[in-house]
Amino acid sequence: MSKLWSKYIQTSDELYMTRAVRFRQDNAYKWLPYTQIKNGMKIIDIGCAGGLLCHRVKKILPSCEVYGIDRDSGHIEYAKEKSQELKIDCNFEVGDATKIPFEDNSFDLTISHTVMEHVEPNKFLNEQYRVLKDGGVITVMSVRAGLNISSNYDSETSDDEIALFERARVISEEFENKNGVCKYNLTEREIIEQFQKVGFKNIDIQYTSIDWYTPDNANISTDIAIKQIEAKRLLEINYVQKSSAIKKNIFSDSERQLLLNSINERYDRRIQKYKNGEKVWDFNISGLLIVTGIK
């Protein structure tokens, strides 16, 4: 195992923060019922990243026995540290989705979020079939890019900043393609066919919307609104940091500092507008696909 994903593709903190504003306790009615998780179940989160979904489930359904695996050791280190910090009893270990480090018939439910598109689907599903008990449930969640709706904050982004971001985008996309990111991005029909091929029954497909960035909404508390804005800030800052790690000389020192300063100034202005009661109405709403089946 390695730290390739957490260093160059999606860092543990950005995954934790963005999932924290997606899978909240106050909007659990939008996502938790679709997962089919019930109190008392023994569940495993495949590709758990920093452990946010495990922590949320354990907090909401405390009698669940919750496990998480990820092949990136950096994510697992982060998840364990977060568990200690939050005093939440979850179990995390490094593990490959195609070789789950647990015995046959071990779990009542397996769950994953934005993982299947990166893993050979037959191996991915077969391993979950193996570790599920008879009658156990598999839940696969996937953000569907074609169903995303967004309106961006008019941030007065300079031409220099746009050009530097484009440079980072090219480098990042080349790296992700080389390392098989979204290599298995299947259609809904193809996912269902894979479920059937492995042997899952009672297959169910659902959609819901997750309003992970709507700071000006009336039903969003000040605390959540600020966290949403900070999550977007972190995504942009980490994008600069990761592209710099992929290619050391992608930016000069002055270009890199210009970009970081510009990002921070832009999000500082956005937070101040929010605190002043000025409605900007920037938002990002994700379409979430949930496919479930029974062994």
mmCIF file of C-alpha atoms in Angstrom:
data_model
loop_
_atom_site.group_PDB
_atom_site.id
_atom_site.type_symbol
_atom_site.label_atom_id
_atom_site.label_comp_id
_atom_site.label_asym_id
_atom_site.label_seq_id
_atom_site.Cartn_x
_atom_site.Cartn_y
_atom_site.Cartn_z
ATOM 1 C CA MET A 1 0.000 0.000 0.000
ATOM 2 C CA SER A 2 1.084 3.614 -0.443
ATOM 3 C CA LYS A 3 0.137 7.244 0.120
ATOM 4 C CA LEU A 4 -0.148 8.062 -3.593
ATOM 5 C CA TRP A 5 -3.842 8.936 -3.451
ATOM 6 C CA SER A 6 -3.669 11.083 -0.326
ATOM 7 C CA LYS A 7 -0.591 12.942 -1.549
ATOM 8 C CA TYR A 8 -1.351 13.532 -5.229
ATOM 9 C CA ILE A 9 -5.067 12.984 -5.912
ATOM 10 C CA GLN A 10 -7.356 13.638 -2.930
ATOM 11 C CA THR A 11 -5.924 14.512 0.460
ATOM 12 C CA SER A 12 -7.391 13.091 3.650
ATOM 13 C CA ASP A 13 -8.416 16.485 4.994
ATOM 14 C CA GLU A 14 -10.195 17.602 1.812
ATOM 15 C CA LEU A 15 -12.084 14.307 1.565
ATOM 16 C CA TYR A 16 -13.071 14.533 5.222
ATOM 17 C CA MET A 17 -14.213 18.148 4.969
ATOM 18 C CA THR A 18 -16.159 17.763 1.725
ATOM 19 C CA ARG A 19 -17.839 14.579 2.951
ATOM 20 C CA ALA A 20 -18.592 16.279 6.274
ATOM 21 C CA VAL A 21 -20.666 18.948 4.519
ATOM 22 C CA ARG A 22 -22.320 16.330 2.291
ATOM 23 C CA PHE A 23 -23.177 13.671 4.893
ATOM 24 C CA ARG A 24 -24.348 15.793 7.801
ATOM 25 C CA GLN A 25 -26.477 14.782 10.747
ATOM 26 C CA ASP A 26 -29.040 17.486 9.950
ATOM 27 C CA ASN A 27 -29.548 16.147 6.404
ATOM 28 C CA ALA A 28 -29.272 12.453 7.269
ATOM 29 C CA TYR A 29 -32.885 11.990 6.147
ATOM 30 C CA LYS A 30 -31.627 12.646 2.594
ATOM 31 C CA TRP A 31 -28.940 9.950 2.502
ATOM 32 C CA LEU A 32 -29.079 7.528 5.431
ATOM 33 C CA PRO A 33 -32.321 5.690 4.490
ATOM 34 C CA TYR A 34 -30.934 4.922 1.020
ATOM 35 C CA THR A 35 -27.915 3.132 2.515
ATOM 36 C CA GLN A 36 -30.171 0.571 4.279
ATOM 37 C CA ILE A 37 -27.937 0.726 7.362
ATOM 38 C CA LYS A 38 -29.809 -0.213 10.524
ATOM 39 C CA ASN A 39 -28.789 -0.018 14.173
ATOM 40 C CA GLY A 40 -26.968 -3.139 15.337
ATOM 41 C CA MET A 41 -25.474 -4.017 11.953
ATOM 42 C CA LYS A 42 -21.835 -4.912 11.399
ATOM 43 C CA ILE A 43 -20.802 -2.770 8.428
ATOM 44 C CA ILE A 44 -17.666 -2.021 6.433
ATOM 45 C CA ASP A 45 -16.924 1.108 4.396
ATOM 46 C CA ILE A 46 -14.834 0.132 1.351
ATOM 47 C CA GLY A 47 -12.436 2.946 0.405
ATOM 48 C CA CYS A 48 -13.256 4.888 3.556
ATOM 49 C CA ALA A 49 -10.670 7.664 2.990
ATOM 50 C CA GLY A 50 -10.399 9.717 6.196
ATOM 51 C CA GLY A 51 -13.302 7.905 7.829
ATOM 52 C CA LEU A 52 -16.043 10.534 7.753
ATOM 53 C CA LEU A 53 -18.852 8.221 6.670
ATOM 54 C CA CYS A 54 -17.874 5.673 9.333
ATOM 55 C CA HIS A 55 -17.885 8.379 11.984
ATOM 56 C CA ARG A 56 -21.281 9.702 10.872
ATOM 57 C CA VAL A 57 -22.882 6.256 10.885
ATOM 58 C CA LYS A 58 -21.475 5.418 14.327
ATOM 59 C CA LYS A 59 -22.657 8.765 15.711
ATOM 60 C CA ILE A 60 -26.197 8.377 14.348
ATOM 61 C CA LEU A 61 -26.504 4.599 14.874
ATOM 62 C CA PRO A 62 -24.270 3.911 17.893
ATOM 63 C CA SER A 63 -24.970 0.170 18.182
ATOM 64 C CA CYS A 64 -23.515 -0.481 14.715
ATOM 65 C CA GLU A 65 -20.110 -2.157 14.585
ATOM 66 C CA VAL A 66 -18.259 -0.039 12.029
ATOM 67 C CA TYR A 67 -15.143 -0.894 10.009
ATOM 68 C CA GLY A 68 -13.357 1.013 7.277
ATOM 69 C CA ILE A 69 -10.602 0.029 4.855
ATOM 70 C CA ASP A 70 -8.608 2.002 2.329
ATOM 71 C CA ARG A 71 -5.545 1.066 0.316
ATOM 72 C CA ASP A 72 -3.989 4.469 1.052
ATOM 73 C CA SER A 73 -2.145 4.281 4.361
ATOM 74 C CA GLY A 74 -2.246 8.072 4.736
ATOM 75 C CA HIS A 75 -6.035 7.999 4.770
ATOM 76 C CA ILE A 76 -6.089 5.252 7.391
ATOM 77 C CA GLU A 77 -3.630 7.107 9.629
ATOM 78 C CA TYR A 78 -5.887 10.162 9.383
ATOM 79 C CA ALA A 79 -9.040 8.111 10.110
ATOM 80 C CA LYS A 80 -7.497 6.592 13.241
ATOM 81 C CA GLU A 81 -6.347 9.979 14.509
ATOM 82 C CA LYS A 82 -9.815 11.454 13.887
ATOM 83 C CA SER A 83 -11.434 8.585 15.766
ATOM 84 C CA GLN A 84 -9.257 9.314 18.798
ATOM 85 C CA GLU A 85 -9.883 13.056 18.512
ATOM 86 C CA LEU A 86 -13.672 12.604 18.272
ATOM 87 C CA LYS A 87 -13.751 9.682 20.740
ATOM 88 C CA ILE A 88 -15.692 7.552 18.239
ATOM 89 C CA ASP A 89 -15.209 3.795 18.289
ATOM 90 C CA CYS A 90 -14.601 2.767 14.660
ATOM 91 C CA ASN A 91 -12.131 0.219 13.305
ATOM 92 C CA PHE A 92 -9.797 1.169 10.463
ATOM 93 C CA GLU A 93 -7.104 -0.723 8.621
ATOM 94 C CA VAL A 94 -5.201 -0.576 5.356
ATOM 95 C CA GLY A 95 -6.807 -2.876 2.819
ATOM 96 C CA ASP A 96 -7.453 -3.307 -0.898
ATOM 97 C CA ALA A 97 -11.042 -3.318 -2.179
ATOM 98 C CA THR A 98 -10.155 -6.311 -4.384
ATOM 99 C CA LYS A 99 -8.686 -8.243 -1.442
ATOM 100 C CA ILE A 100 -10.748 -7.275 1.590
ATOM 101 C CA PRO A 101 -8.824 -8.396 4.712
ATOM 102 C CA PHE A 102 -11.782 -10.115 6.396
ATOM 103 C CA GLU A 103 -13.226 -13.635 6.374
ATOM 104 C CA ASP A 104 -16.176 -14.844 4.326
ATOM 105 C CA ASN A 105 -19.665 -14.027 5.649
ATOM 106 C CA SER A 106 -18.383 -11.367 8.071
ATOM 107 C CA PHE A 107 -20.655 -8.352 7.518
ATOM 108 C CA ASP A 108 -24.320 -7.388 7.429
ATOM 109 C CA LEU A 109 -23.664 -4.530 5.025
ATOM 110 C CA THR A 110 -20.893 -3.162 2.811
ATOM 111 C CA ILE A 111 -20.908 0.449 1.676
ATOM 112 C CA SER A 112 -18.772 2.596 -0.592
ATOM 113 C CA HIS A 113 -18.856 6.170 -1.810
ATOM 114 C CA THR A 114 -17.181 7.205 -5.102
ATOM 115 C CA VAL A 115 -14.960 4.101 -5.140
ATOM 116 C CA MET A 116 -16.366 1.678 -7.721
ATOM 117 C CA GLU A 117 -15.367 3.936 -10.633
ATOM 118 C CA HIS A 118 -11.691 3.444 -9.721
ATOM 119 C CA VAL A 119 -11.678 -0.366 -9.265
ATOM 120 C CA GLU A 120 -12.151 -3.289 -11.659
ATOM 121 C CA PRO A 121 -15.885 -3.847 -11.108
ATOM 122 C CA ASN A 122 -16.014 -7.651 -11.069
ATOM 123 C CA LYS A 123 -13.296 -7.886 -8.414
ATOM 124 C CA PHE A 124 -14.807 -4.984 -6.476
ATOM 125 C CA LEU A 125 -18.259 -6.561 -6.253
ATOM 126 C CA ASN A 126 -17.135 -10.181 -5.869
ATOM 127 C CA GLU A 127 -15.091 -9.351 -2.781
ATOM 128 C CA GLN A 128 -18.048 -7.644 -1.151
ATOM 129 C CA TYR A 129 -20.256 -10.616 -2.027
ATOM 130 C CA ARG A 130 -17.695 -12.855 -0.328
ATOM 131 C CA VAL A 131 -17.524 -10.937 2.963
ATOM 132 C CA LEU A 132 -21.289 -10.384 3.227
ATOM 133 C CA LYS A 133 -23.443 -12.757 5.232
ATOM 134 C CA ASP A 134 -26.334 -14.477 3.479
ATOM 135 C CA GLY A 135 -29.031 -11.817 3.193
ATOM 136 C CA GLY A 136 -26.412 -9.079 3.613
ATOM 137 C CA VAL A 137 -26.732 -5.774 1.781
ATOM 138 C CA ILE A 138 -24.317 -4.008 -0.566
ATOM 139 C CA THR A 139 -24.685 -0.237 -1.015
ATOM 140 C CA VAL A 140 -22.711 1.561 -3.711
ATOM 141 C CA MET A 141 -22.955 5.358 -3.820
ATOM 142 C CA SER A 142 -21.645 7.462 -6.669
ATOM 143 C CA VAL A 143 -21.724 11.183 -7.424
ATOM 144 C CA ARG A 144 -22.960 11.583 -10.996
ATOM 145 C CA ALA A 145 -21.160 14.491 -12.652
ATOM 146 C CA GLY A 146 -23.917 14.961 -15.225
ATOM 147 C CA LEU A 147 -26.426 15.680 -12.456
ATOM 148 C CA ASN A 148 -24.403 18.361 -10.674
ATOM 149 C CA ILE A 149 -25.902 21.857 -10.565
ATOM 150 C CA SER A 150 -23.755 24.813 -9.590
ATOM 151 C CA SER A 151 -23.590 28.581 -9.599
ATOM 152 C CA ASN A 152 -20.197 30.056 -8.818
ATOM 153 C CA TYR A 153 -19.408 33.078 -6.707
ATOM 154 C CA ASP A 154 -18.337 36.052 -8.820
ATOM 155 C CA SER A 155 -14.864 36.050 -7.398
ATOM 156 C CA GLU A 156 -13.108 38.579 -9.641
ATOM 157 C CA THR A 157 -10.596 35.906 -10.588
ATOM 158 C CA SER A 158 -7.674 37.453 -12.453
ATOM 159 C CA ASP A 159 -6.485 36.266 -15.865
ATOM 160 C CA ASP A 160 -3.154 35.304 -14.265
ATOM 161 C CA GLU A 161 -4.905 33.115 -11.714
ATOM 162 C CA ILE A 162 -7.016 31.430 -14.401
ATOM 163 C CA ALA A 163 -3.903 30.686 -16.471
ATOM 164 C CA LEU A 164 -2.078 29.192 -13.482
ATOM 165 C CA PHE A 165 -5.062 27.015 -12.569
ATOM 166 C CA GLU A 166 -5.208 25.757 -16.143
ATOM 167 C CA ARG A 167 -1.556 24.748 -15.920
ATOM 168 C CA ALA A 168 -2.306 22.808 -12.736
ATOM 169 C CA ARG A 169 -5.388 21.198 -14.299
ATOM 170 C CA VAL A 170 -3.419 19.784 -17.239
ATOM 171 C CA ILE A 171 -0.745 18.286 -14.967
ATOM 172 C CA SER A 172 -3.309 16.843 -12.551
ATOM 173 C CA GLU A 173 -5.435 15.281 -15.292
ATOM 174 C CA GLU A 174 -2.399 13.662 -16.910
ATOM 175 C CA PHE A 175 -1.377 12.190 -13.547
ATOM 176 C CA GLU A 176 -4.877 10.918 -12.761
ATOM 177 C CA ASN A 177 -5.255 9.298 -16.181
ATOM 178 C CA LYS A 178 -1.869 7.625 -15.784
ATOM 179 C CA ASN A 179 -2.944 6.199 -12.414
ATOM 180 C CA GLY A 180 -6.359 4.939 -13.476
ATOM 181 C CA VAL A 181 -8.562 7.506 -11.753
ATOM 182 C CA CYS A 182 -12.165 6.936 -12.927
ATOM 183 C CA LYS A 183 -10.938 4.187 -15.260
ATOM 184 C CA TYR A 184 -14.143 2.205 -14.674
ATOM 185 C CA ASN A 185 -16.754 4.966 -14.865
ATOM 186 C CA LEU A 186 -19.775 2.778 -15.705
ATOM 187 C CA THR A 187 -23.273 3.791 -16.708
ATOM 188 C CA GLU A 188 -26.178 2.956 -14.424
ATOM 189 C CA ARG A 189 -27.162 0.008 -16.638
ATOM 190 C CA GLU A 190 -23.598 -1.322 -16.613
ATOM 191 C CA ILE A 191 -23.459 -1.125 -12.805
ATOM 192 C CA ILE A 192 -26.709 -3.091 -12.513
ATOM 193 C CA GLU A 193 -25.421 -5.693 -14.988
ATOM 194 C CA GLN A 194 -22.281 -6.125 -12.873
ATOM 195 C CA PHE A 195 -24.412 -6.578 -9.734
ATOM 196 C CA GLN A 196 -26.416 -9.268 -11.485
ATOM 197 C CA LYS A 197 -23.322 -10.997 -12.846
ATOM 198 C CA VAL A 198 -21.865 -11.368 -9.344
ATOM 199 C CA GLY A 199 -25.134 -12.778 -8.004
ATOM 200 C CA PHE A 200 -26.771 -9.931 -6.068
ATOM 201 C CA LYS A 201 -30.571 -10.034 -5.903
ATOM 202 C CA ASN A 202 -33.298 -7.480 -5.197
ATOM 203 C CA ILE A 203 -31.261 -4.777 -6.908
ATOM 204 C CA ASP A 204 -32.544 -1.271 -6.289
ATOM 205 C CA ILE A 205 -31.422 1.999 -7.900
ATOM 206 C CA GLN A 206 -32.208 5.402 -6.396
ATOM 207 C CA TYR A 207 -31.171 9.025 -6.791
ATOM 208 C CA THR A 208 -31.084 11.839 -4.306
ATOM 209 C CA SER A 209 -29.595 15.325 -4.280
ATOM 210 C CA ILE A 210 -26.959 16.426 -1.801
ATOM 211 C CA ASP A 211 -26.734 20.194 -1.306
ATOM 212 C CA TRP A 212 -23.160 20.157 -0.076
ATOM 213 C CA TYR A 213 -22.513 23.850 -0.790
ATOM 214 C CA THR A 214 -25.460 26.200 -0.158
ATOM 215 C CA PRO A 215 -24.213 28.691 2.439
ATOM 216 C CA ASP A 216 -26.961 31.258 1.746
ATOM 217 C CA ASN A 217 -29.837 28.820 2.260
ATOM 218 C CA ALA A 218 -32.177 29.795 5.095
ATOM 219 C CA ASN A 219 -31.996 26.310 6.659
ATOM 220 C CA ILE A 220 -28.184 26.303 6.851
ATOM 221 C CA SER A 221 -26.694 27.310 10.184
ATOM 222 C CA THR A 222 -23.827 29.786 10.416
ATOM 223 C CA ASP A 223 -21.475 27.024 11.533
ATOM 224 C CA ILE A 224 -22.290 24.799 8.542
ATOM 225 C CA ALA A 225 -22.202 27.720 6.088
ATOM 226 C CA ILE A 226 -18.676 28.686 7.157
ATOM 227 C CA LYS A 227 -17.589 25.046 6.981
ATOM 228 C CA GLN A 228 -18.951 24.799 3.437
ATOM 229 C CA ILE A 229 -17.011 27.881 2.337
ATOM 230 C CA GLU A 230 -13.853 26.648 4.044
ATOM 231 C CA ALA A 231 -14.219 23.252 2.350
ATOM 232 C CA LYS A 232 -14.223 24.937 -1.055
ATOM 233 C CA ARG A 233 -11.199 27.017 -0.068
ATOM 234 C CA LEU A 234 -9.342 23.869 0.983
ATOM 235 C CA LEU A 235 -10.141 22.146 -2.334
ATOM 236 C CA GLU A 236 -8.507 24.969 -4.283
ATOM 237 C CA ILE A 237 -5.484 25.299 -1.993
ATOM 238 C CA ASN A 238 -4.879 21.558 -2.073
ATOM 239 C CA TYR A 239 -5.205 21.565 -5.857
ATOM 240 C CA VAL A 240 -2.250 23.931 -6.013
ATOM 241 C CA GLN A 241 -0.266 21.903 -3.471
ATOM 242 C CA LYS A 242 -0.942 18.556 -5.199
ATOM 243 C CA SER A 243 -0.064 19.794 -8.680
ATOM 244 C CA SER A 244 3.162 21.231 -7.236
ATOM 245 C CA ALA A 245 3.955 17.824 -5.709
ATOM 246 C CA ILE A 246 3.304 16.073 -9.038
ATOM 247 C CA LYS A 247 5.579 18.432 -10.949
ATOM 248 C CA LYS A 248 8.033 20.356 -8.807
ATOM 249 C CA ASN A 249 8.645 23.191 -11.273
ATOM 250 C CA ILE A 250 5.064 23.715 -12.416
ATOM 251 C CA PHE A 251 5.059 27.119 -10.682
ATOM 252 C CA SER A 252 7.806 29.506 -9.758
ATOM 253 C CA ASP A 253 7.858 30.473 -6.085
ATOM 254 C CA SER A 254 6.263 33.819 -6.910
ATOM 255 C CA GLU A 255 3.528 32.216 -9.057
ATOM 256 C CA ARG A 256 2.672 29.711 -6.374
ATOM 257 C CA GLN A 257 2.462 32.411 -3.710
ATOM 258 C CA LEU A 258 0.371 34.607 -6.020
ATOM 259 C CA LEU A 259 -2.079 31.770 -6.519
ATOM 260 C CA LEU A 260 -2.345 30.885 -2.830
ATOM 261 C CA ASN A 261 -2.753 34.529 -1.827
ATOM 262 C CA SER A 262 -5.449 35.030 -4.456
ATOM 263 C CA ILE A 263 -7.397 31.969 -3.278
ATOM 264 C CA ASN A 264 -7.266 33.043 0.358
ATOM 265 C CA GLU A 265 -8.240 36.633 -0.418
ATOM 266 C CA ARG A 266 -11.192 35.422 -2.515
ATOM 267 C CA TYR A 267 -12.549 33.148 0.204
ATOM 268 C CA ASP A 268 -11.893 35.724 2.917
ATOM 269 C CA ARG A 269 -14.105 38.105 0.900
ATOM 270 C CA ARG A 270 -16.763 35.412 0.514
ATOM 271 C CA ILE A 271 -16.867 34.768 4.269
ATOM 272 C CA GLN A 272 -17.068 38.483 4.990
ATOM 273 C CA LYS A 273 -19.997 38.838 2.583
ATOM 274 C CA TYR A 274 -21.725 36.002 4.411
ATOM 275 C CA LYS A 275 -21.110 37.582 7.818
ATOM 276 C CA ASN A 276 -22.401 40.924 6.508
ATOM 277 C CA GLY A 277 -25.643 39.262 5.455
ATOM 278 C CA GLU A 278 -24.945 39.800 1.744
ATOM 279 C CA LYS A 279 -26.542 36.978 -0.252
ATOM 280 C CA VAL A 280 -24.322 35.737 -3.086
ATOM 281 C CA TRP A 281 -26.297 32.585 -3.966
ATOM 282 C CA ASP A 282 -23.370 30.492 -5.117
ATOM 283 C CA PHE A 283 -24.192 26.811 -4.701
ATOM 284 C CA ASN A 284 -23.239 23.273 -5.646
ATOM 285 C CA ILE A 285 -25.789 20.466 -5.550
ATOM 286 C CA SER A 286 -24.643 16.934 -6.382
ATOM 287 C CA GLY A 287 -26.728 14.145 -7.821
ATOM 288 C CA LEU A 288 -26.068 10.984 -5.800
ATOM 289 C CA LEU A 289 -26.708 7.532 -7.270
ATOM 290 C CA ILE A 290 -27.313 4.728 -4.759
ATOM 291 C CA VAL A 291 -27.418 1.106 -5.925
ATOM 292 C CA THR A 292 -28.210 -1.638 -3.420
ATOM 293 C CA GLY A 293 -28.470 -5.406 -3.655
ATOM 294 C CA ILE A 294 -28.827 -8.444 -1.411
ATOM 295 C CA LYS A 295 -26.600 -11.532 -1.243
#
